[in-house]
XYZ file of C-alpha atoms in Angstrom:
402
model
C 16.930 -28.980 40.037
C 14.717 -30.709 37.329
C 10.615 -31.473 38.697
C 8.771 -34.027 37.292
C 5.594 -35.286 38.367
C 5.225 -38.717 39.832
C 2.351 -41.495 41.336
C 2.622 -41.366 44.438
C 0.768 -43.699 47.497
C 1.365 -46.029 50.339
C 1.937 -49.753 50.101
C -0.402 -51.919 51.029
C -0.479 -52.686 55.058
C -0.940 -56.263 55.807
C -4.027 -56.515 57.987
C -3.870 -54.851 61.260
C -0.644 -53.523 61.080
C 0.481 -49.282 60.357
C 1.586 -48.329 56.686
C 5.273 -48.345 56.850
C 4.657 -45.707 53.946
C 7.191 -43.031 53.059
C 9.929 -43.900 50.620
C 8.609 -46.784 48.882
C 5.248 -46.694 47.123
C 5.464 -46.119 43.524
C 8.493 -43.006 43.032
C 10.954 -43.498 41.184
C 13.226 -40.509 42.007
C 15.588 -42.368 44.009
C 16.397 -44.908 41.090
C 17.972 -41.546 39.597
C 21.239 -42.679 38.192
C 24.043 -39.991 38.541
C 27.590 -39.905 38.117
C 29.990 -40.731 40.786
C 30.234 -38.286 43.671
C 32.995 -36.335 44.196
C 33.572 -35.330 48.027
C 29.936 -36.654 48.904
C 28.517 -33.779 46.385
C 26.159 -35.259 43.727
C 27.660 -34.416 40.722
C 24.404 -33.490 38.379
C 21.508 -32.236 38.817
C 19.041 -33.634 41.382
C 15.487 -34.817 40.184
C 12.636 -33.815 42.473
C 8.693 -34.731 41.720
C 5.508 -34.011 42.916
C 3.578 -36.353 44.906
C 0.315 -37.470 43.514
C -2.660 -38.834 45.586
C -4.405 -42.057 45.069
C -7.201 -39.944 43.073
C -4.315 -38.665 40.643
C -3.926 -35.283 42.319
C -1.128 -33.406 44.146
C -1.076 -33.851 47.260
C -0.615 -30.615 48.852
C 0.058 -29.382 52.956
C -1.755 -27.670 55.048
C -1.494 -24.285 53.378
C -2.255 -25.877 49.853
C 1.079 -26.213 48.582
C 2.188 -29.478 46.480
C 4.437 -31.762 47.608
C 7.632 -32.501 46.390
C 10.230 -35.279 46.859
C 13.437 -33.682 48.345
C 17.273 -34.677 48.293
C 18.874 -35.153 51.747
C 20.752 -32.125 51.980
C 24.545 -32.464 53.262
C 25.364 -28.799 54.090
C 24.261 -26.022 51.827
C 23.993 -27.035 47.774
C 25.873 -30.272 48.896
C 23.383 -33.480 48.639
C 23.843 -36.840 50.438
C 24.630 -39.468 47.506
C 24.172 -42.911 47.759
C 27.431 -45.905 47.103
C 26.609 -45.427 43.220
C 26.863 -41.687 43.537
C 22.903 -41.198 42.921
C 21.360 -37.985 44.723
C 19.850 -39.724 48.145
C 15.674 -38.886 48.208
C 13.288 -38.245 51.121
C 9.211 -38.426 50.600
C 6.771 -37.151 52.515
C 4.761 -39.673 55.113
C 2.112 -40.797 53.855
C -1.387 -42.271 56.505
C -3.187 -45.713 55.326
C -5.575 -43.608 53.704
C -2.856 -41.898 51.650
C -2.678 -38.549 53.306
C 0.293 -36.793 54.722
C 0.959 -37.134 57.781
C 2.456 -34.451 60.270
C 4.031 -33.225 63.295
C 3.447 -31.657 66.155
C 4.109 -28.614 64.497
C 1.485 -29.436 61.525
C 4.314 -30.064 59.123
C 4.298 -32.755 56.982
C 6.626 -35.396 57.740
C 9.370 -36.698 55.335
C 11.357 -39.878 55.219
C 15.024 -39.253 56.794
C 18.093 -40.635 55.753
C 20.080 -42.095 58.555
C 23.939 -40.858 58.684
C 27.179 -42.021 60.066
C 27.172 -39.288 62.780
C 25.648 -36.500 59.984
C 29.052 -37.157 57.448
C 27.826 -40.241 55.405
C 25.057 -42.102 54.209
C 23.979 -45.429 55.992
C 23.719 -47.604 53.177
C 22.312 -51.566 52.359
C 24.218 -54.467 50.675
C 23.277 -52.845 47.420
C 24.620 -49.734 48.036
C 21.855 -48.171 47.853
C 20.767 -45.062 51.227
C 18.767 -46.159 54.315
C 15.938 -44.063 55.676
C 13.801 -44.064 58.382
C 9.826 -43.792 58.387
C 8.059 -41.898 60.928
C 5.979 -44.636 62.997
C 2.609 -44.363 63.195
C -0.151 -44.990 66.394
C -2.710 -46.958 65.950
C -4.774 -44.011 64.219
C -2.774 -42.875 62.127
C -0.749 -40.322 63.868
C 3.105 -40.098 63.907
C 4.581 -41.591 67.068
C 5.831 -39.576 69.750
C 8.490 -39.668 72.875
C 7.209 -37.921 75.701
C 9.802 -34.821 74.785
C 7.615 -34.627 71.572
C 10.388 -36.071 69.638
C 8.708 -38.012 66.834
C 10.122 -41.700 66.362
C 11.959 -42.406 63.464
C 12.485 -45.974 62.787
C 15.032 -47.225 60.058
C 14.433 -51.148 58.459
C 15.856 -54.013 59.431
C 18.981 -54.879 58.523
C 20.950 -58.442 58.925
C 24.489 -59.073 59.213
C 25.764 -58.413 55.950
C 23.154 -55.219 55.461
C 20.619 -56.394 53.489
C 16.898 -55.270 54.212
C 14.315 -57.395 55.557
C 10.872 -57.729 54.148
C 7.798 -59.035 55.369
C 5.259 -60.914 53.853
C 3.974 -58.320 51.759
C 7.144 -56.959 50.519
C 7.384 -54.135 53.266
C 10.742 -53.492 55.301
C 10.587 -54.855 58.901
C 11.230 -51.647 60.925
C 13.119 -51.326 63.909
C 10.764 -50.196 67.206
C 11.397 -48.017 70.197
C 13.730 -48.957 73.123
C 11.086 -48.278 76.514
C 12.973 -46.803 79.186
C 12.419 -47.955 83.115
C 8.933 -46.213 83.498
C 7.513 -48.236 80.139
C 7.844 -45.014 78.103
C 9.727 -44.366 74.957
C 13.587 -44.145 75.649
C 15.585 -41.189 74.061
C 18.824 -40.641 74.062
C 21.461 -38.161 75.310
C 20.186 -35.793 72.553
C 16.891 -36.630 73.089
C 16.521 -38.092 70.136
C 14.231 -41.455 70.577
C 16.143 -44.685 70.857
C 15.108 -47.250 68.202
C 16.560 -50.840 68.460
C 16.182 -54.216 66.336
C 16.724 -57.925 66.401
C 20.193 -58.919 65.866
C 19.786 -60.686 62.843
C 22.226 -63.306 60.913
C 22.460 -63.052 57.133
C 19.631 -64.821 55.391
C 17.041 -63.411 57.475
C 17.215 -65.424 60.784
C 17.260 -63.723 63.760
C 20.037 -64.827 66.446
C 18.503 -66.295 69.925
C 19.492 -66.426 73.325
C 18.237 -69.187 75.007
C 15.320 -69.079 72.733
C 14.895 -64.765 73.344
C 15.709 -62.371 70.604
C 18.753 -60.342 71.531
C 18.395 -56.469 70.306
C 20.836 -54.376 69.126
C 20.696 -50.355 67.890
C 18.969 -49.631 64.916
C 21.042 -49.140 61.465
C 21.955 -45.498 61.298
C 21.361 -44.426 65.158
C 23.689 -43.690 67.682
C 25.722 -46.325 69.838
C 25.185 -45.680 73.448
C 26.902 -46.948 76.575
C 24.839 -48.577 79.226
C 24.315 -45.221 81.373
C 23.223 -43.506 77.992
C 26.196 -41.585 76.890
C 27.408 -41.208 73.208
C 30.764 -43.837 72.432
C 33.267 -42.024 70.675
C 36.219 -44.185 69.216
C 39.659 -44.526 70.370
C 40.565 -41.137 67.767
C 37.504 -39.323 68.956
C 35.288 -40.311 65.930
C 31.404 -41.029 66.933
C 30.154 -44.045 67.103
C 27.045 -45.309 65.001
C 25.282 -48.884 64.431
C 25.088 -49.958 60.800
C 24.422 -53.878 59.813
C 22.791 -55.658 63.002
C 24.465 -54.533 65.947
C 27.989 -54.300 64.712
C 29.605 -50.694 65.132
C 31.136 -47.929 62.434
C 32.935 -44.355 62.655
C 31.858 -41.578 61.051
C 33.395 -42.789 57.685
C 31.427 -45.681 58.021
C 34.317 -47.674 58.721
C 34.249 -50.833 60.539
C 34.878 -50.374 64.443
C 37.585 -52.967 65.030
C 38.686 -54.939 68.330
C 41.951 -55.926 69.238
C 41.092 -59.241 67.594
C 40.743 -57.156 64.389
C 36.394 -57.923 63.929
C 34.241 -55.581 64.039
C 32.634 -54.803 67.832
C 28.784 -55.569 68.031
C 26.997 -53.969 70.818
C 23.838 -54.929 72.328
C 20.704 -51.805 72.910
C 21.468 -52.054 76.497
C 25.552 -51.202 75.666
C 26.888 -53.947 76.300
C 29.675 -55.563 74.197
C 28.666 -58.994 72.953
C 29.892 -61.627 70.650
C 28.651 -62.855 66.820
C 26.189 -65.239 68.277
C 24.932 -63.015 70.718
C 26.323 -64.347 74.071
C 27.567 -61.625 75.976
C 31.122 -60.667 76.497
C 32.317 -61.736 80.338
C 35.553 -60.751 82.258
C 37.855 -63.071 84.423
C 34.815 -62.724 87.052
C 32.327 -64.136 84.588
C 30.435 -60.630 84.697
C 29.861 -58.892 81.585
C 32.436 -55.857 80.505
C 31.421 -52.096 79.597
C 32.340 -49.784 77.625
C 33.034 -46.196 78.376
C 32.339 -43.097 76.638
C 35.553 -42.456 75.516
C 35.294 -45.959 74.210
C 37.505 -47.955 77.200
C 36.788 -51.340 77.831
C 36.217 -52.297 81.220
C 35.559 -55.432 83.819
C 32.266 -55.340 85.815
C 33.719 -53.140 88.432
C 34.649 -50.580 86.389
C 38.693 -51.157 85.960
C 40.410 -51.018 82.572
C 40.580 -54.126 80.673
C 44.250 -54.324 79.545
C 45.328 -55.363 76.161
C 48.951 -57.289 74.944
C 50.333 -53.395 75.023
C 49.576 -53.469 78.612
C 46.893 -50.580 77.453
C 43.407 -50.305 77.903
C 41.442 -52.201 74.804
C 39.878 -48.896 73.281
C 37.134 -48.927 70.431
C 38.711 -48.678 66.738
C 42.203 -48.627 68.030
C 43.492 -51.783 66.182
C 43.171 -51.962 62.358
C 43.912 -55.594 62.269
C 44.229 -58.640 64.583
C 46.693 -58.351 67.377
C 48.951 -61.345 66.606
C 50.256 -62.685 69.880
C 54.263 -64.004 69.558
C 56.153 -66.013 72.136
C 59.799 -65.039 71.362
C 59.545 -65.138 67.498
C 56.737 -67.662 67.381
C 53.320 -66.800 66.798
C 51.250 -68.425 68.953
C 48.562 -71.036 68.002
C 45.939 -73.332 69.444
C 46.883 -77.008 69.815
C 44.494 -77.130 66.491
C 46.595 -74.748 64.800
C 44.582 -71.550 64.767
C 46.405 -68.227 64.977
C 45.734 -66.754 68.488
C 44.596 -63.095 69.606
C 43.186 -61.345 71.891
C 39.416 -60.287 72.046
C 37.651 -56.967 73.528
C 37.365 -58.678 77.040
C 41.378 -59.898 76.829
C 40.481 -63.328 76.709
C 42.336 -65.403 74.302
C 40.163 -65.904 70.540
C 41.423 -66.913 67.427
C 41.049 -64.844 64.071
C 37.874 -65.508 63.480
C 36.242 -64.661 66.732
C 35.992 -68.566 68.145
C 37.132 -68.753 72.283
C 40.600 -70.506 72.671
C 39.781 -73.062 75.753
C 41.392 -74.831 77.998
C 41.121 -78.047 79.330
C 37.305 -78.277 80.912
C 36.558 -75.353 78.187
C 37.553 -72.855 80.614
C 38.315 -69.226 78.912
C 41.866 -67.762 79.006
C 42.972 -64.204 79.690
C 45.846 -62.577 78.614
C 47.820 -61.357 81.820
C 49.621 -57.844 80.579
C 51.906 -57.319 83.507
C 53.201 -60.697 83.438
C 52.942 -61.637 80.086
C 51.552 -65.275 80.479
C 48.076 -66.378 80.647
C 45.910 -67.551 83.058
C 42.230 -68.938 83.232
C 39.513 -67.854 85.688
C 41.084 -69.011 88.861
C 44.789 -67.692 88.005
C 46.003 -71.436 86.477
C 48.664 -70.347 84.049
C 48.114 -72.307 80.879
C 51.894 -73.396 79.395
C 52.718 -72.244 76.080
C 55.407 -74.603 74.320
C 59.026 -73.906 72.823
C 57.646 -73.624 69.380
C 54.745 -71.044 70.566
C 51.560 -74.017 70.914
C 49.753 -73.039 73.525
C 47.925 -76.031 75.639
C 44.333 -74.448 74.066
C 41.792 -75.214 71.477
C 39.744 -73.202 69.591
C 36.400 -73.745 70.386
C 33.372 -73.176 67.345
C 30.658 -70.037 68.765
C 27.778 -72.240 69.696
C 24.659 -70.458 67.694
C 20.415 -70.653 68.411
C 18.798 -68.993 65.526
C 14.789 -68.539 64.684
C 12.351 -66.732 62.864
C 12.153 -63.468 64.057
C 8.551 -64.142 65.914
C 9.955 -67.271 67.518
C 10.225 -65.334 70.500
């Protein structure tokens, strides 16, 4: 490792609000260009620096020794690289008065890169590594569950991963799930649960009936709706990267039978692109199991064209529906599949309706499909079924509108 010395010092809080210090103010370690990595191992050496004070000095712990910048460390000499190959960086926390700030145990806190399940980096549109900032109470202290657990909260990130900023060039940071006694949730590993806006690229966040609709935040770990870690349909865990939607531990895009990526809401439940939730033939909304099984409200498999249960990241592409040799189609000509609660969608995620814009479910034992109240809905000679696809309906805002 090379060290070089470095300014070092919070940005700027707008008024009233916590530094979001950490990785931003003034470093320039992690604009460190490297060559590309080969099997996740930066491939030259990693730059470190020391951390200078508003007054110009090292900043030092509580035992007097400077601090450093550090790389996020893979396993032992092996360093977390970024989509460019670059070495990824942590800082220490920094207090709006430009100390560091610890833990519980008295060490100073660092910035933490958030992982696909501890094998990749998280990373933004621009490739570049996500990580979290210790939150900070109202005094300047980190933020803590009531397992001591300090909060960790990664930034903001919209539908297509880019970072959002406020006003004064910050990231927006994603803020602790409370559980049912108003206290900071945590998850099965006790690790506290962050969550975020669902947000639509370009900044806007996506609205429910005027309500902002939450979702996990980037980097932490997808959890069903009675808390448990979702593994995929090969065993690989689960993890929330851009705005709800779902990856494996690749970072690979968790897929649905209609071959889009699965968004899940904080509470673990499934939900659609414009944030409605996902409903079975009852009108109830589906769940997912830890093993990543779909199921109705009641618990029972939801059955895909295989006559399987729809698992998490078991299709790679759409499942393309056929009658005979015909694929079918809407009446408006749109390819027809089948979406995580079996009801009938076209490619691009849109409901295929049927007359009165009631939803249609695929029937696996039969083979036909029915709406709601059993109506089978006629699919012609030439494989047109008597549907139409049906544009998501979307309410978007700023993300105080709520």
């Amino acid at each position: 490792m090379q060290a070089q010395t470095a300014r070092y010092g919070p940005p700027a809080p707008a008024p009233g609000q916590q530094s979001s210090a950490g990785g931003g103010g003034g470093t320039t370690s992690s604009q460190f260009a490297a060559p590309p990595a080969k099997n996740g191992k930066a491939a030259a050496p990693v730059l470190i620096f020391n951390v200078l004070g508003s007054d110009n000095k090292a900043l030092t712990d509580s035992n007097g020794k400077e601090l450093t910048t550090r790389p996020a460390v893979k396993s032992g000499n092996t360093v977390f690289v970024d989509k460019s190959g670059s070495p990824v960086i942590t800082a220490p926390t920094l207090d709006p008065s430009g100390r560091p700030v610890t833990g519980p145990d008295g060490a100073v806190l660092y910035t933490r890169l958030m992982t696909f399940a501890g094998q990749e980096a998280v990373t933004d549109s621009s490739g570049r590594a996500v990580t979290a900032t210790p939150l900070l109470n109202g005094i300047g202290k980190a933020l803590q569950a009531s397992n001591g657990r300090v909060v960790y909260a990664p930034p903001v990130l919209d539908a297509k991963g880019n970072i959002l900023l406020n006003s004064y060039g910050s990231p927006v940071l994603a803020q602790p799930l409370s559980d049912a006694t108003g206290g900071i949730a945590v998850g099965p590993t006790g690790e506290p649960v962050v969550v975020q806006p669902m947000v639509a690229e370009g900044g806007k966040a996506i609205l429910k009936n005027g309500q902002l609709i939450y979702v996990g935040g980037a980097g932490s770990q997808a959890l069903t709706a009675k808390n448990e870690s979702i593994l995929t349909a090969f065993g690989q865990t689960i993890t929330f990267c851009n705005s709800g939607a779902l990856a494996d531990e690749g970072g690979n895009a968790v897929l649905g039978p209609d071959g889009r990526v699965v968004i899940l809401s904080a509470s673990g439940v499934p939900i659609s692109a414009n944030g409605a939730v996902l409903l079975d033939q009852k009108g109830k909304p589906i769940r997912v199991t830890a093993n990543g099984g779909v199921t109705d409200s009641s618990g029972r498999p939801i059955l895909g064209a295989d006559s399987k249960q729809i698992k998490l990241g078991a299709s790679e592409v759409a499942t393309v529906l056929k009658s005979g040799k015909n694929v079918i189609k809407s009446a408006d000509g749109k390819t027809v599949t089948v979406g995580l609660n079996g009801q009938l969608v076209d490619t691009a995620g849109n409901p295929v309706l049927a007359a009165g814009n009631k939803p249609i479910f695929i029937d696996p034992k039969t083979k036909t499909f029915k709406d709601p109240s059993g109506k089978a809905i006629t699919v012609s000679k030439t494989g047109v079924i008597a549907a139409k696809s049906t544009p998501l309906a979307y309410q978007t805002g700023a993300l105080d509108a709520a």
